[in-house]
Amino acid sequence: MTARSPRTAPPRLLPLLLALLVLPAAPLWAQDAPKPATGKRGAGLSGSTPVTVNFVNADLEAVTRAMAAMMDRQILVDPRVKGVITVYSEQPIPVRDAWLQYLSALRGLGFTVVESAGLLKVLPEPDAKLQTGTVSVGEVGARGDQVITQIFRLSHENPNNLVAVLRPLISPNNTINANPGNNTLVVTDYADNLTRIGKIIAALDQPAATDVEVIPLKHAIASDLATLVQKLGEGSGGAAVPGLPVASANVSVLADARSNSLIIRAGNAARLASVRTLIDRLDRPGVGGPAGQINVVYLKNADATKLASVLRAAFGGGGGGGGSFSSGSPTTGLGQTGAGGATGAAVATTPVAQSAQPSTGGFIQADPATNSLVITAAEPLYRQIRSVIDQLDGRRAQVFVESMIVEMDATKAAELGFQWQGLLGNNGNRFGLAAGTNFGGSGNNILNLSVAGAAGTTTTLPSTGLNLALLQRVNGVYTLGALARFLENVSGTNILSTPNLVALDNEEAKIVVGQNVPFVTGSFTNTGSSSATVNPFQTVERKDVGLTLKIKPQIGEGGVIRMTVFQENSSVVGSTLTNTNGPTTNKNSVETTIVADDGQIMVLGGQMKESYTDGENKVPLLGDVPGVGNLFKNSSRERTKSVMLVFLRPVVIRDAATANSLSLDRYEAIRAQQQAEQPTQKMLMPINASPVLPAVPPKGQATPTAPAAKP
């Protein structure tokens, strides 16, 4: 079925083309052209029906109506779409090809077709990305120059990296966006171009390395061979295959002690084959005979002396008996004395003990100097021992403990009193009359102040507060006739201490910040000696006075920490330093065992004390008279309140990255505080800067040393 017309008279083609619609309708092609609407409006042509089109400089709207009638689809033309279009074929072509030619011609004019809600719309190209309703995921199914939205899911590559590569390949009026959340790319463009983009994405979305391969070993020990293969695999350094980056040639080797296998991941297949060949050459039987062979195992984390004792106990029958075991100082609990019977204060000042002696005897020996084990055993037994060593020689977790000790004291006192003294009589009289009131002592008593004033001494001075006095002259000497005293005193103390400490799992740690004060425990003098020489002798015990924090953590599953804590805050009373029996110390201590989660803040204990004192001195009867009675009494009130709390926050450190993060956080905090406390710049002062910690260098560079302070 054809439709022909001269090139010079394209409008005459329309009636002939419309006449073709009387043919029975056939299903349209899948994915190549728009699908028919749900409701059948009339008879259309199948996608494979051959037609010959010849529209030369024909009206665009008329050609669009012809294409709509041919496919039995409704096509809406935007009012901004104007002009003429050329679509022709010399030979009969399928309807689907005619539709593709129509889309190509529209694209050349700056227009395109989008599908939305079952309708086809002819729009200007810049508006197509906003109105397209066709969204697909996965492979691109549509063809032609129809604008659609495609979502590409990435498996390996970062979508942000591909945006920079694909952006020049997208039409200027269309978009490409990356969604790092689900690792996808959202592209709106012509269907044919999306097909090309999909092939490019498939080629670029490849893993950076080969798949993981597990190689079981027959003779060698996986943990021993892993280190050697790792070094040899990275020995070449550069790229193994031309065109590949250096990073892609790296080899990662891990040991699985449970299955005695090596887990290999290489940058390319060639490097993986090389590593596999190397492992085959190294996986050979040992040289030792059936009696056994000597193997040296260097430990990474565990203590060789302690681990040798554990292994000899576990494999007691393997080597013909165990030998002696020499360990270091015995483990002590919190608050107990250490090795040698030294006191707690002496332990804090004792230097680090000497290294443990080698553990000899038996088939497993320890060398503390190199922290290694020397194992003499047959190959099967050595494999079992080595499997246990790999499990016990793991990196032990640590606990970073932040503690905070808060102590607050508040005192508020008030005093109100009136005192007076009167003398009745004249000079020369044999008798006189004296009356008055006096309360308190020292600087509060009116009599003491009068005597001190008459004598001209300064040993007795008025107490603090507001003092109003009435003077009278007796025999040329001024004395106090009346004294009114008003006092209100408010005092407060806020002490905050934040000791921090890092302890190894199941190991005791201690920090002491304070003074080592001597306390006399006894004295002796040989007064009964026949000689004239007297030799006094005193025994002194030194104790730590200040802040003490001792912890022993035990990390359980899920980050739960069981921790024994001893915290003490003590101080010496200054007024008791010269006492015969020695000074007196104030002491606040907490000793407990707690269970806390990782990063949880716990309150260990504390106290809250409040006291109230109300005192009054008065003259009987006269002091009870309302109003006037205040002239005959002295009142005082005092209220004291003290609060002391101890808080603790443990944080588990399982790797070097966490330890480095915590250390740098504290380092930068101290450095920032030093920078904030710099002295004010003064022209006449020669020193205008205080020491500041050096900045943390970038990773991979050596830490610079702090410059020496100038004199």
XYZ file of C-alpha atoms in Angstrom:
711
model
C 0.000 0.000 0.000
C 1.622 3.213 -1.116
C 0.960 6.901 -1.109
C 2.622 8.873 -3.945
C 2.395 12.503 -4.961
C 4.614 14.881 -6.817
C 7.179 16.702 -4.768
C 5.722 19.975 -5.979
C 2.214 19.307 -4.655
C 2.498 17.644 -1.245
C -1.014 18.631 -0.028
C -2.592 16.312 -2.623
C -1.025 13.382 -0.754
C -3.239 13.747 2.295
C -6.484 12.373 0.885
C -4.624 9.436 -0.571
C -2.840 8.762 2.694
C -6.022 9.027 4.717
C -7.626 6.538 2.410
C -5.129 3.982 3.593
C -6.778 3.973 7.008
C -9.615 1.772 5.826
C -7.324 -1.217 6.123
C -7.899 -3.519 9.121
C -6.048 -2.448 12.242
C -3.073 -4.499 13.384
C -1.128 -4.366 16.646
C 1.548 -1.721 16.729
C 5.143 -2.595 17.365
C 6.467 -2.827 20.900
C 8.872 -0.226 22.253
C 9.668 1.298 18.848
C 6.700 3.664 18.611
C 4.051 4.869 21.022
C 1.572 2.223 22.083
C -2.075 2.621 21.029
C -4.532 4.182 23.458
C -6.700 1.920 25.612
C -9.874 2.738 23.701
C -9.764 1.906 19.942
C -10.833 4.906 17.909
C -10.485 3.491 14.492
C -8.447 1.358 12.160
C -4.727 1.922 12.047
C -1.796 0.373 10.228
C 0.511 -2.199 11.754
C 4.114 -1.325 12.393
C 5.348 -3.503 9.554
C 2.912 -2.261 6.930
C 4.927 -0.805 4.015
C 4.140 2.732 3.033
C 5.764 5.335 0.855
C 5.685 8.857 2.225
C 6.574 11.985 0.329
C 6.043 15.164 2.311
C 8.191 17.961 0.965
C 7.835 21.337 2.638
C 4.461 20.254 3.898
C 2.619 21.954 6.711
C 3.867 20.526 10.010
C 0.418 20.330 11.582
C -1.051 18.519 8.526
C 1.776 15.947 8.525
C 1.253 15.408 12.239
C -2.454 14.656 11.690
C -1.525 12.175 8.943
C 0.894 10.355 11.296
C -1.764 10.303 13.996
C -4.291 8.750 11.623
C -1.742 6.230 10.430
C -1.081 4.977 13.993
C -4.555 5.518 15.408
C -3.089 7.737 18.191
C -4.065 11.212 19.281
C -1.252 13.722 18.838
C -1.539 17.225 20.274
C 0.451 20.040 18.706
C 1.632 22.885 20.891
C 0.549 26.326 19.538
C 4.236 27.321 19.430
C 4.965 24.540 16.934
C 4.792 26.139 13.492
C 6.471 25.670 10.117
C 6.946 23.158 7.314
C 8.516 19.714 7.434
C 10.002 17.273 4.912
C 9.504 13.510 5.332
C 9.880 11.281 2.282
C 11.080 7.846 1.197
C 12.043 6.609 -2.269
C 11.082 3.033 -1.474
C 8.283 1.568 0.649
C 9.213 1.469 4.330
C 7.423 0.103 7.420
C 5.223 2.446 9.372
C 7.587 2.277 12.341
C 10.416 3.621 10.149
C 8.170 6.375 8.864
C 7.446 7.365 12.456
C 11.170 7.462 13.268
C 11.826 9.673 10.233
C 9.059 11.992 11.409
C 10.689 12.269 14.872
C 14.083 12.958 13.293
C 12.632 15.704 11.128
C 10.980 17.294 14.178
C 14.284 17.231 16.064
C 15.945 19.052 13.173
C 13.358 21.814 13.519
C 13.855 22.093 17.303
C 10.724 20.126 18.232
C 10.145 16.713 19.775
C 7.396 14.325 20.863
C 6.706 13.328 24.452
C 4.136 10.901 25.830
C 2.068 11.827 28.857
C -1.129 10.203 30.174
C -1.554 8.200 26.933
C -1.309 11.303 24.730
C 1.463 12.289 22.351
C 2.505 15.933 22.445
C 4.602 17.861 19.945
C 6.537 20.453 21.968
C 9.568 22.698 21.625
C 12.669 20.801 22.683
C 13.430 22.933 25.833
C 9.998 22.095 27.304
C 10.178 18.372 26.639
C 12.133 17.513 29.820
C 9.412 19.123 31.945
C 6.401 17.345 30.404
C 7.620 13.879 29.521
C 5.680 11.152 31.291
C 7.733 8.158 30.114
C 10.051 6.936 32.854
C 11.865 3.615 32.625
C 14.414 1.778 34.784
C 17.117 -0.515 33.505
C 17.734 -0.982 29.809
C 16.478 1.574 27.281
C 13.576 0.049 25.306
C 12.322 2.973 23.230
C 13.857 4.127 19.945
C 13.938 7.277 17.917
C 14.103 10.944 18.818
C 11.401 10.858 21.458
C 12.349 12.476 24.796
C 12.065 10.082 27.747
C 13.502 9.827 31.275
C 15.740 6.874 32.064
C 17.056 5.751 35.466
C 20.367 3.887 35.441
C 21.314 1.853 38.521
C 25.047 1.645 39.194
C 26.695 -1.298 40.903
C 30.292 -0.164 41.329
C 31.000 3.354 40.085
C 30.195 6.579 41.915
C 27.374 8.448 40.081
C 29.008 11.835 40.715
C 32.071 10.679 38.795
C 29.998 9.657 35.777
C 28.117 12.965 35.587
C 31.286 14.782 34.507
C 31.927 12.134 31.830
C 28.394 11.969 30.406
C 27.413 15.637 30.611
C 29.022 16.564 27.208
C 27.136 13.665 25.563
C 23.701 14.930 26.664
C 21.718 17.398 24.555
C 22.057 20.981 25.842
C 18.345 21.253 26.582
C 18.199 17.970 28.516
C 19.411 16.985 31.965
C 21.512 14.434 33.857
C 21.460 14.189 37.651
C 23.162 11.921 40.195
C 21.546 10.466 43.309
C 24.329 9.198 45.607
C 21.771 7.919 48.118
C 20.804 4.880 46.028
C 23.711 5.116 43.542
C 21.637 5.978 40.443
C 21.725 8.347 37.475
C 18.582 10.098 36.206
C 18.912 11.138 32.536
C 16.307 12.882 30.366
C 17.209 12.801 26.678
C 16.282 11.341 23.278
C 15.727 7.593 23.232
C 18.480 6.850 20.681
C 20.985 8.878 22.683
C 19.936 7.119 25.886
C 20.724 3.805 24.243
C 24.272 5.025 23.570
C 24.540 6.431 27.116
C 23.450 3.065 28.521
C 26.260 1.256 26.669
C 28.817 3.765 27.969
C 27.554 3.379 31.533
C 27.699 -0.417 31.283
C 31.322 -0.209 30.144
C 32.327 2.222 32.900
C 30.390 0.622 35.755
C 32.950 -2.096 36.424
C 34.533 -3.183 39.723
C 37.892 -1.657 40.524
C 39.309 -5.073 41.289
C 38.648 -8.688 40.529
C 36.302 -10.822 42.543
C 37.474 -12.300 45.811
C 39.141 -15.679 45.480
C 39.745 -18.149 48.293
C 42.808 -20.393 47.995
C 43.017 -23.246 50.554
C 46.502 -24.217 51.694
C 47.729 -27.801 52.080
C 51.002 -27.407 53.929
C 51.773 -23.772 54.814
C 50.140 -21.762 57.584
C 47.793 -19.097 56.274
C 48.825 -16.367 58.720
C 52.528 -16.938 57.953
C 52.105 -16.993 54.196
C 49.740 -13.990 54.035
C 52.398 -11.468 55.058
C 54.944 -12.841 52.583
C 52.492 -12.932 49.674
C 51.314 -9.403 50.443
C 54.862 -8.040 50.248
C 55.749 -9.987 47.113
C 52.440 -9.124 45.413
C 53.052 -5.394 45.794
C 56.747 -5.589 44.991
C 56.470 -4.329 41.449
C 54.741 -1.164 42.548
C 53.549 0.141 39.173
C 50.681 -0.885 36.937
C 50.691 -4.498 35.849
C 48.688 -3.886 32.669
C 49.239 -0.904 30.365
C 46.466 1.617 30.611
C 45.459 0.654 34.149
C 46.162 2.981 37.076
C 48.634 2.023 39.740
C 45.925 1.545 42.326
C 44.256 -1.150 40.239
C 47.389 -3.313 40.393
C 47.417 -3.589 44.190
C 46.920 -6.955 45.860
C 45.042 -7.544 49.111
C 45.785 -10.769 50.999
C 43.941 -11.877 54.141
C 44.405 -15.030 56.173
C 41.525 -17.199 57.389
C 42.864 -19.250 60.284
C 39.685 -21.313 60.629
C 39.951 -22.880 57.154
C 43.713 -22.273 56.689
C 43.025 -20.371 53.493
C 44.146 -17.165 51.830
C 41.600 -14.625 50.608
C 43.003 -12.840 47.542
C 41.762 -9.743 45.724
C 43.843 -8.283 42.901
C 43.513 -5.294 40.622
C 43.372 -7.341 37.439
C 43.303 -10.922 36.257
C 46.995 -10.982 35.340
C 48.076 -9.956 38.798
C 45.694 -12.495 40.356
C 47.200 -15.299 38.255
C 50.695 -14.231 39.311
C 49.749 -14.333 42.970
C 48.096 -17.734 42.576
C 51.294 -19.133 41.001
C 53.354 -17.695 43.850
C 51.156 -19.358 46.443
C 51.436 -22.737 44.690
C 55.232 -22.517 44.827
C 55.292 -21.557 48.497
C 52.702 -24.091 49.673
C 55.190 -26.971 50.089
C 55.756 -29.459 52.934
C 58.185 -28.464 55.682
C 61.765 -29.681 55.952
C 61.392 -31.078 59.498
C 61.049 -34.804 60.103
C 58.298 -36.669 61.908
C 59.841 -35.819 65.298
C 58.979 -32.189 64.805
C 60.414 -28.878 63.710
C 61.194 -25.548 65.321
C 59.025 -22.604 64.434
C 59.259 -19.011 65.638
C 56.021 -17.068 65.863
C 56.257 -13.304 66.385
C 53.286 -11.930 68.268
C 51.601 -8.647 67.412
C 49.491 -7.882 70.471
C 49.638 -10.615 73.106
C 52.356 -11.018 75.738
C 54.645 -13.918 74.828
C 55.332 -15.000 78.421
C 51.669 -15.165 79.413
C 50.582 -16.755 76.139
C 53.226 -19.490 76.454
C 51.767 -20.498 79.829
C 48.268 -20.676 78.348
C 49.385 -22.771 75.366
C 51.371 -25.211 77.520
C 48.301 -25.720 79.681
C 46.076 -26.261 76.608
C 48.525 -28.595 74.827
C 50.119 -30.153 77.880
C 50.541 -33.563 76.358
C 51.928 -32.460 73.082
C 55.517 -31.818 74.064
C 56.135 -34.132 76.909
C 55.337 -31.951 79.846
C 55.433 -28.311 80.614
C 58.236 -26.311 82.107
C 58.510 -23.555 84.611
C 56.720 -20.336 84.053
C 58.205 -17.034 85.075
C 55.881 -14.089 85.085
C 56.087 -10.523 86.147
C 54.682 -8.974 89.276
C 51.403 -10.385 90.533
C 48.213 -8.712 89.502
C 46.699 -6.636 92.274
C 43.204 -5.356 92.760
C 42.135 -1.735 93.061
C 43.218 -0.194 96.307
C 45.627 -3.070 97.163
C 49.379 -2.978 97.421
C 51.537 -3.879 94.496
C 54.593 -6.039 94.141
C 57.047 -6.143 97.015
C 54.543 -4.970 99.611
C 54.864 -1.306 98.653
C 52.106 1.050 99.563
C 49.787 2.608 97.045
C 51.752 5.827 97.132
C 55.001 4.039 96.457
C 53.548 2.207 93.483
C 52.619 5.508 91.858
C 56.219 6.699 91.996
C 57.907 3.380 91.179
C 59.557 3.276 87.727
C 58.611 0.705 85.105
C 59.645 -2.793 86.143
C 62.261 -4.769 84.285
C 61.350 -7.134 81.482
C 60.194 -10.603 82.352
C 62.666 -13.437 82.107
C 62.398 -15.972 79.277
C 59.904 -18.734 79.864
C 61.900 -21.954 79.318
C 61.043 -25.612 79.367
C 58.528 -27.643 77.408
C 57.816 -27.522 73.716
C 56.565 -23.898 73.795
C 59.048 -21.274 74.965
C 58.704 -17.518 75.180
C 61.274 -14.868 74.348
C 60.197 -11.562 75.973
C 62.967 -9.624 74.238
C 61.343 -10.137 70.815
C 57.860 -10.985 72.120
C 57.875 -14.242 70.218
C 57.156 -17.921 70.801
C 59.506 -20.777 69.949
C 57.452 -23.890 69.216
C 58.939 -27.351 68.758
C 56.230 -29.656 67.472
C 55.219 -31.847 64.600
C 53.431 -30.320 61.662
C 49.855 -31.392 62.633
C 50.295 -30.189 66.229
C 51.909 -26.947 65.085
C 48.887 -26.235 62.901
C 46.577 -26.589 65.868
C 48.788 -24.412 68.054
C 49.092 -21.779 65.377
C 45.310 -21.640 64.952
C 44.939 -20.943 68.684
C 47.692 -18.305 68.563
C 45.961 -16.456 65.733
C 42.774 -16.276 67.776
C 44.481 -15.150 70.993
C 46.898 -12.708 69.362
C 44.205 -10.231 68.402
C 44.209 -6.515 68.986
C 42.736 -5.916 72.403
C 40.256 -3.137 72.761
C 40.902 -0.156 75.008
C 38.630 2.037 77.072
C 38.932 5.805 77.184
C 37.415 7.041 80.430
C 36.314 10.626 80.878
C 35.496 11.522 84.464
C 34.192 14.744 85.949
C 34.180 15.664 89.623
C 31.931 18.557 90.576
C 32.052 20.092 94.051
C 30.042 23.179 95.026
C 29.876 24.960 98.402
C 27.610 27.932 99.163
C 27.444 29.811 102.453
C 25.148 32.703 103.357
C 25.374 34.445 106.766
C 23.631 37.474 108.292
C 24.119 39.287 111.622
C 22.237 42.159 113.264
C 23.035 43.490 116.744
C 23.058 46.558 118.972
C 25.317 47.082 122.020
C 25.601 50.054 124.370
C 27.391 51.109 127.529
C 26.482 54.016 129.909
C 28.199 55.537 132.932
C 26.222 57.730 135.396
C 28.032 59.994 137.859
C 30.283 63.048 138.157
C 33.973 63.395 138.714
C 34.786 63.076 142.375
C 31.717 61.104 143.355
C 32.396 58.125 145.542
C 29.869 55.935 143.761
C 28.706 55.691 140.134
C 26.336 53.636 138.046
C 27.291 51.757 134.883
C 24.868 49.846 132.626
C 24.993 48.387 129.132
C 24.912 45.328 126.884
C 27.752 43.452 125.225
C 27.501 40.420 122.940
C 30.001 38.299 121.087
C 33.711 38.256 121.412
C 36.864 39.858 120.108
C 35.990 42.420 117.433
C 32.247 42.037 117.984
C 32.242 42.987 121.693
C 31.876 46.650 122.588
C 33.971 46.302 125.768
C 36.919 44.772 123.929
C 36.811 47.516 121.370
C 36.581 50.232 124.046
C 39.582 48.856 125.948
C 41.606 48.520 122.770
C 40.756 52.063 121.741
C 41.693 53.467 125.137
C 44.976 51.581 125.169
C 45.742 52.517 121.551
C 46.388 48.916 120.495
C 45.588 47.383 117.126
C 45.304 43.782 118.237
C 41.536 44.063 118.506
C 39.807 45.552 115.468
C 36.127 45.819 114.546
C 34.735 42.823 112.725
C 33.727 42.950 109.089
C 30.462 44.531 108.125
C 28.841 47.887 108.815
C 29.662 49.241 112.283
C 27.961 52.400 113.608
C 29.392 53.707 116.904
C 28.464 56.458 119.370
C 31.488 57.872 121.231
C 31.597 59.508 124.649
C 34.471 61.259 126.383
C 35.378 60.175 129.903
C 38.332 61.812 131.634
C 39.658 62.972 128.289
C 39.448 59.506 126.737
C 36.928 58.596 124.063
C 35.052 55.379 124.680
C 32.291 53.562 122.848
C 28.886 54.437 124.114
C 26.911 52.446 121.584
C 27.725 50.037 118.688
C 25.356 48.874 115.989
C 26.541 46.055 113.677
C 25.076 44.957 110.317
C 26.532 42.043 108.296
C 25.500 39.882 105.341
C 28.062 37.459 103.919
C 27.697 35.281 100.796
C 30.480 32.904 99.704
C 30.622 30.133 97.128
C 33.078 27.546 95.833
C 32.912 25.650 92.548
C 35.541 22.974 91.899
C 35.572 21.068 88.622
C 38.106 18.369 87.837
C 38.130 16.280 84.649
C 40.732 13.489 84.791
C 40.934 11.307 81.653
C 42.502 7.884 81.381
C 43.021 5.132 78.793
C 43.091 1.528 79.989
C 43.625 -1.738 78.156
C 40.847 -4.288 78.310
C 40.998 -6.234 81.590
C 44.064 -4.281 82.735
C 44.262 -1.835 85.633
C 45.157 1.814 85.006
C 45.775 4.637 87.453
C 46.257 8.374 87.340
C 47.332 10.552 90.300
C 47.333 14.348 90.287
C 48.374 15.895 93.577
C 51.126 15.934 96.189
C 53.070 13.276 98.046
C 52.739 14.440 101.680
C 54.799 12.945 104.562
C 52.983 11.697 107.668
C 54.879 10.880 110.872
C 54.124 7.319 111.950
C 56.472 7.046 114.961
C 59.395 8.572 116.841
C 62.131 7.363 119.171
C 64.733 9.086 121.296
C 67.449 7.253 123.300
C 67.093 9.382 126.411
C 68.152 6.479 128.646
C 71.533 6.066 126.991
C 74.640 6.372 129.163
C 76.345 8.495 126.545
C 75.728 12.179 126.228
C 74.650 11.860 122.576
C 70.913 11.922 121.900
C 69.817 10.481 118.560
C 66.163 11.209 117.800
C 64.582 8.969 115.192
C 61.311 9.332 113.300
C 59.464 7.107 110.808
C 57.611 8.812 108.009
C 55.039 7.456 105.585
C 54.322 9.340 102.392
C 50.802 9.348 100.967
C 49.321 10.762 97.793
C 47.028 13.690 98.509
C 45.024 15.054 95.613
C 43.084 13.386 92.828
C 43.363 9.631 92.270
C 41.515 7.604 89.633
C 41.954 3.841 89.212
C 39.945 1.742 86.797
C 39.900 -1.818 85.527
C 37.544 -2.280 82.548
C 36.232 -5.464 81.023
C 34.580 -5.166 77.601
C 31.741 -7.553 76.832
C 29.734 -8.304 73.744
C 27.865 -5.436 72.152
C 30.089 -2.755 73.699
C 28.912 -3.329 77.298
C 31.654 -2.359 79.745
C 31.987 -3.816 83.247
C 34.340 -1.574 85.141
C 35.745 -1.424 88.657
C 36.334 2.191 89.621
C 38.131 3.812 92.530
C 38.088 7.591 92.704
C 39.454 9.707 95.535
C 39.696 13.452 96.019
C 41.641 14.529 99.116
C 43.284 17.703 100.419
C 45.322 18.765 103.453
C 43.795 21.200 105.936
C 46.244 24.085 105.982
C 45.734 24.965 109.630
C 46.816 21.476 110.732
C 50.223 21.323 109.060
C 52.053 22.058 112.301
C 50.037 19.745 114.538
C 51.989 17.355 116.717
C 50.045 14.345 115.518
C 50.388 15.317 111.865
C 48.153 17.132 109.407
C 44.484 16.433 108.841
C 43.158 15.595 105.375
C 39.738 16.040 103.793
C 38.771 12.991 101.765
C 35.978 12.131 99.316
C 36.196 8.711 97.699
C 34.052 6.356 95.618
C 34.831 2.679 95.040
C 32.327 0.686 93.045
C 31.740 -1.685 90.133
C 29.460 -0.530 87.334
C 28.127 -1.730 83.988
C 27.793 0.888 81.241
C 27.278 0.996 77.502
C 29.778 2.455 75.109
C 29.642 6.263 75.419
C 27.076 6.250 78.262
C 27.383 8.862 81.027
C 27.130 7.349 84.508
C 26.930 9.052 87.890
C 29.069 7.119 90.357
C 27.933 8.811 93.524
C 27.843 12.030 95.451
C 26.505 13.805 98.433
C 24.334 16.809 99.206
C 24.633 18.460 102.619
C 22.746 21.465 103.908
C 22.930 23.055 107.393
C 21.163 25.990 109.070
C 22.231 27.885 112.206
C 20.131 30.482 114.041
C 21.604 32.264 117.107
C 20.364 35.087 119.307
C 21.806 36.918 122.384
C 19.456 39.221 124.256
C 18.613 40.839 127.605
C 15.732 39.041 129.326
C 12.379 40.777 129.078
C 13.851 43.896 127.432
C 14.881 41.915 124.331
C 11.303 40.667 123.873
C 9.744 44.137 123.643
C 8.562 44.662 120.046
C 10.678 47.195 118.163
C 12.576 48.554 121.123
C 13.771 45.070 121.984
C 16.267 45.132 119.077
C 18.366 47.557 121.124
C 18.922 44.833 123.697
C 19.815 41.796 121.546
C 22.154 40.456 118.831
C 20.910 37.997 116.153
C 22.855 35.878 113.644
C 21.820 33.305 110.985
C 23.907 31.080 108.714
C 22.980 28.614 105.960
C 25.533 26.299 104.324
C 24.933 24.035 101.330
C 27.444 21.681 99.671
C 27.087 19.325 96.699
C 29.621 16.804 95.372
C 29.002 14.525 92.361
C 31.227 12.173 90.345
C 30.427 11.422 86.678
C 32.083 8.929 84.319
C 31.853 8.247 80.568
C 33.674 5.240 79.041
C 34.351 5.012 75.299
C 35.558 1.796 73.665
C 38.547 2.108 71.332
C 38.708 -0.874 68.986
C 40.975 0.413 66.217
C 43.690 2.929 65.518
C 41.323 5.301 63.711
C 39.147 5.756 66.813
C 42.195 6.249 69.033
C 43.631 8.797 66.628
C 40.318 10.660 66.449
C 40.039 10.953 70.234
C 43.666 12.004 70.595
C 43.414 14.662 67.903
C 40.198 15.990 69.450
C 41.916 16.553 72.799
C 45.025 17.889 71.084
C 43.068 20.475 69.103
C 41.057 21.465 72.208
C 44.227 22.228 74.161
C 45.754 24.048 71.203
C 42.632 26.198 70.760
C 42.683 27.095 74.445
C 46.348 28.084 74.221
C 45.620 30.310 71.259
C 42.720 31.963 73.103
C 44.868 32.652 76.185
C 47.597 34.543 74.372
C 48.768 37.682 76.229
C 47.625 41.094 75.075
C 50.037 42.777 72.720
C 51.839 45.619 74.495
C 54.505 47.813 72.950
C 56.539 48.186 76.131
C 56.403 44.484 77.055
C 59.121 42.335 75.421
C 57.128 39.079 75.739
C 53.923 39.124 73.717
C 53.372 35.441 72.990
C 53.063 32.218 74.993
C 53.908 28.697 73.763
C 51.335 27.024 71.481
C 51.241 23.391 70.395
C 52.220 22.873 66.742
C 49.483 22.252 64.203
C 48.688 18.645 63.342
C 50.445 17.830 60.066
C 48.619 16.137 57.190
C 48.481 12.373 57.168
C 51.739 10.850 56.012
C 53.982 13.664 57.225
C 56.108 13.710 60.337
C 54.860 15.610 63.358
C 56.885 18.814 63.768
C 58.512 19.469 67.085
C 57.526 22.485 69.086
C 60.041 25.329 68.853
C 62.098 26.042 71.914
C 60.904 28.972 73.957
C 63.090 32.033 73.730
C 64.454 33.374 76.988
